[in-house]
XYZ file of C-alpha atoms in Angstrom:
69
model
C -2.377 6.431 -12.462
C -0.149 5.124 -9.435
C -0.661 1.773 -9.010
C 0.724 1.745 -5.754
C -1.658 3.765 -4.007
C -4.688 2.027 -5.413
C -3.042 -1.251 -4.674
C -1.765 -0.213 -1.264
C -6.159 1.145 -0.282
C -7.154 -2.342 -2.201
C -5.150 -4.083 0.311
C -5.600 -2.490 3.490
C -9.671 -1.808 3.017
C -9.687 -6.258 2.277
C -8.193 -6.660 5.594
C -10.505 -3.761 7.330
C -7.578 -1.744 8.548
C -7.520 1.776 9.156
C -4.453 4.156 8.327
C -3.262 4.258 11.573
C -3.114 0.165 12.462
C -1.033 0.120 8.741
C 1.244 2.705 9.775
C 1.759 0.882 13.341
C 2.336 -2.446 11.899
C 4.758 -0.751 8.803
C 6.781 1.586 10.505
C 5.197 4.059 7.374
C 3.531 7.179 8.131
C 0.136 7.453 8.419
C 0.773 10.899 6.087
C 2.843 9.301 4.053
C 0.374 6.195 3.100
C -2.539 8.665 2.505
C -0.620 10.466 0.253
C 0.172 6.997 -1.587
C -3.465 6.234 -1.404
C -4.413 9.467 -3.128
C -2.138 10.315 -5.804
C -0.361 12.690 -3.728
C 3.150 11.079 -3.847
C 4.891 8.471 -5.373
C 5.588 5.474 -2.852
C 9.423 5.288 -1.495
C 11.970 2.308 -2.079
C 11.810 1.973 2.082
C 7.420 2.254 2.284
C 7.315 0.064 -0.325
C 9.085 -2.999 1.019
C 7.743 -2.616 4.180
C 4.051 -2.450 2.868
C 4.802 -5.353 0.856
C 6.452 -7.262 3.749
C 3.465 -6.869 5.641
C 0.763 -7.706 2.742
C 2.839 -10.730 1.529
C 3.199 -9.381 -1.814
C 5.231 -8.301 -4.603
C 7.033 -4.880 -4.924
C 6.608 -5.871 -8.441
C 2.419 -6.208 -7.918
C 2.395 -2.817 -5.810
C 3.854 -1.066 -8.478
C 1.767 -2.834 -10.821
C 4.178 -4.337 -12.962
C 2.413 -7.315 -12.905
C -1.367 -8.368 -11.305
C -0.048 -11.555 -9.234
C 0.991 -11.083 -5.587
């Protein structure tokens, strides 16, 4: 399962965003974050820091290495 993606939905349905305010506010593409969100991809070194940035969390909890932000 990628964590990721089901971290990366988690976060951005809690703060009621849609795909395209979370690719303006990223710099990620709105394609590229629905294909994280649905298993399509796996998340880039670049996507992933940014989405983190933005959420205040871990690389380490996106990826699911561990459950704390």
């Amino acid at each position: 399962m990628n964590k990721a993606g089901e971290r990366i939905r988690y976060l951005r349905k809690s703060k009621k965003m849609s795909l395209d305010k979370l690719s303006k506010v990223t710099g990620v593409s709105r394609a590229a974050i629905s294909r994280y969100e649905n298993y399509q991809a796996d998340i880039s070194g670049d996507s992933l820091i940014a989405i983190a940035a933005f959420f205040k969390v871990t690389t380490d909890y996106l990826l699911g290495v561990t459950d704390y932000y």
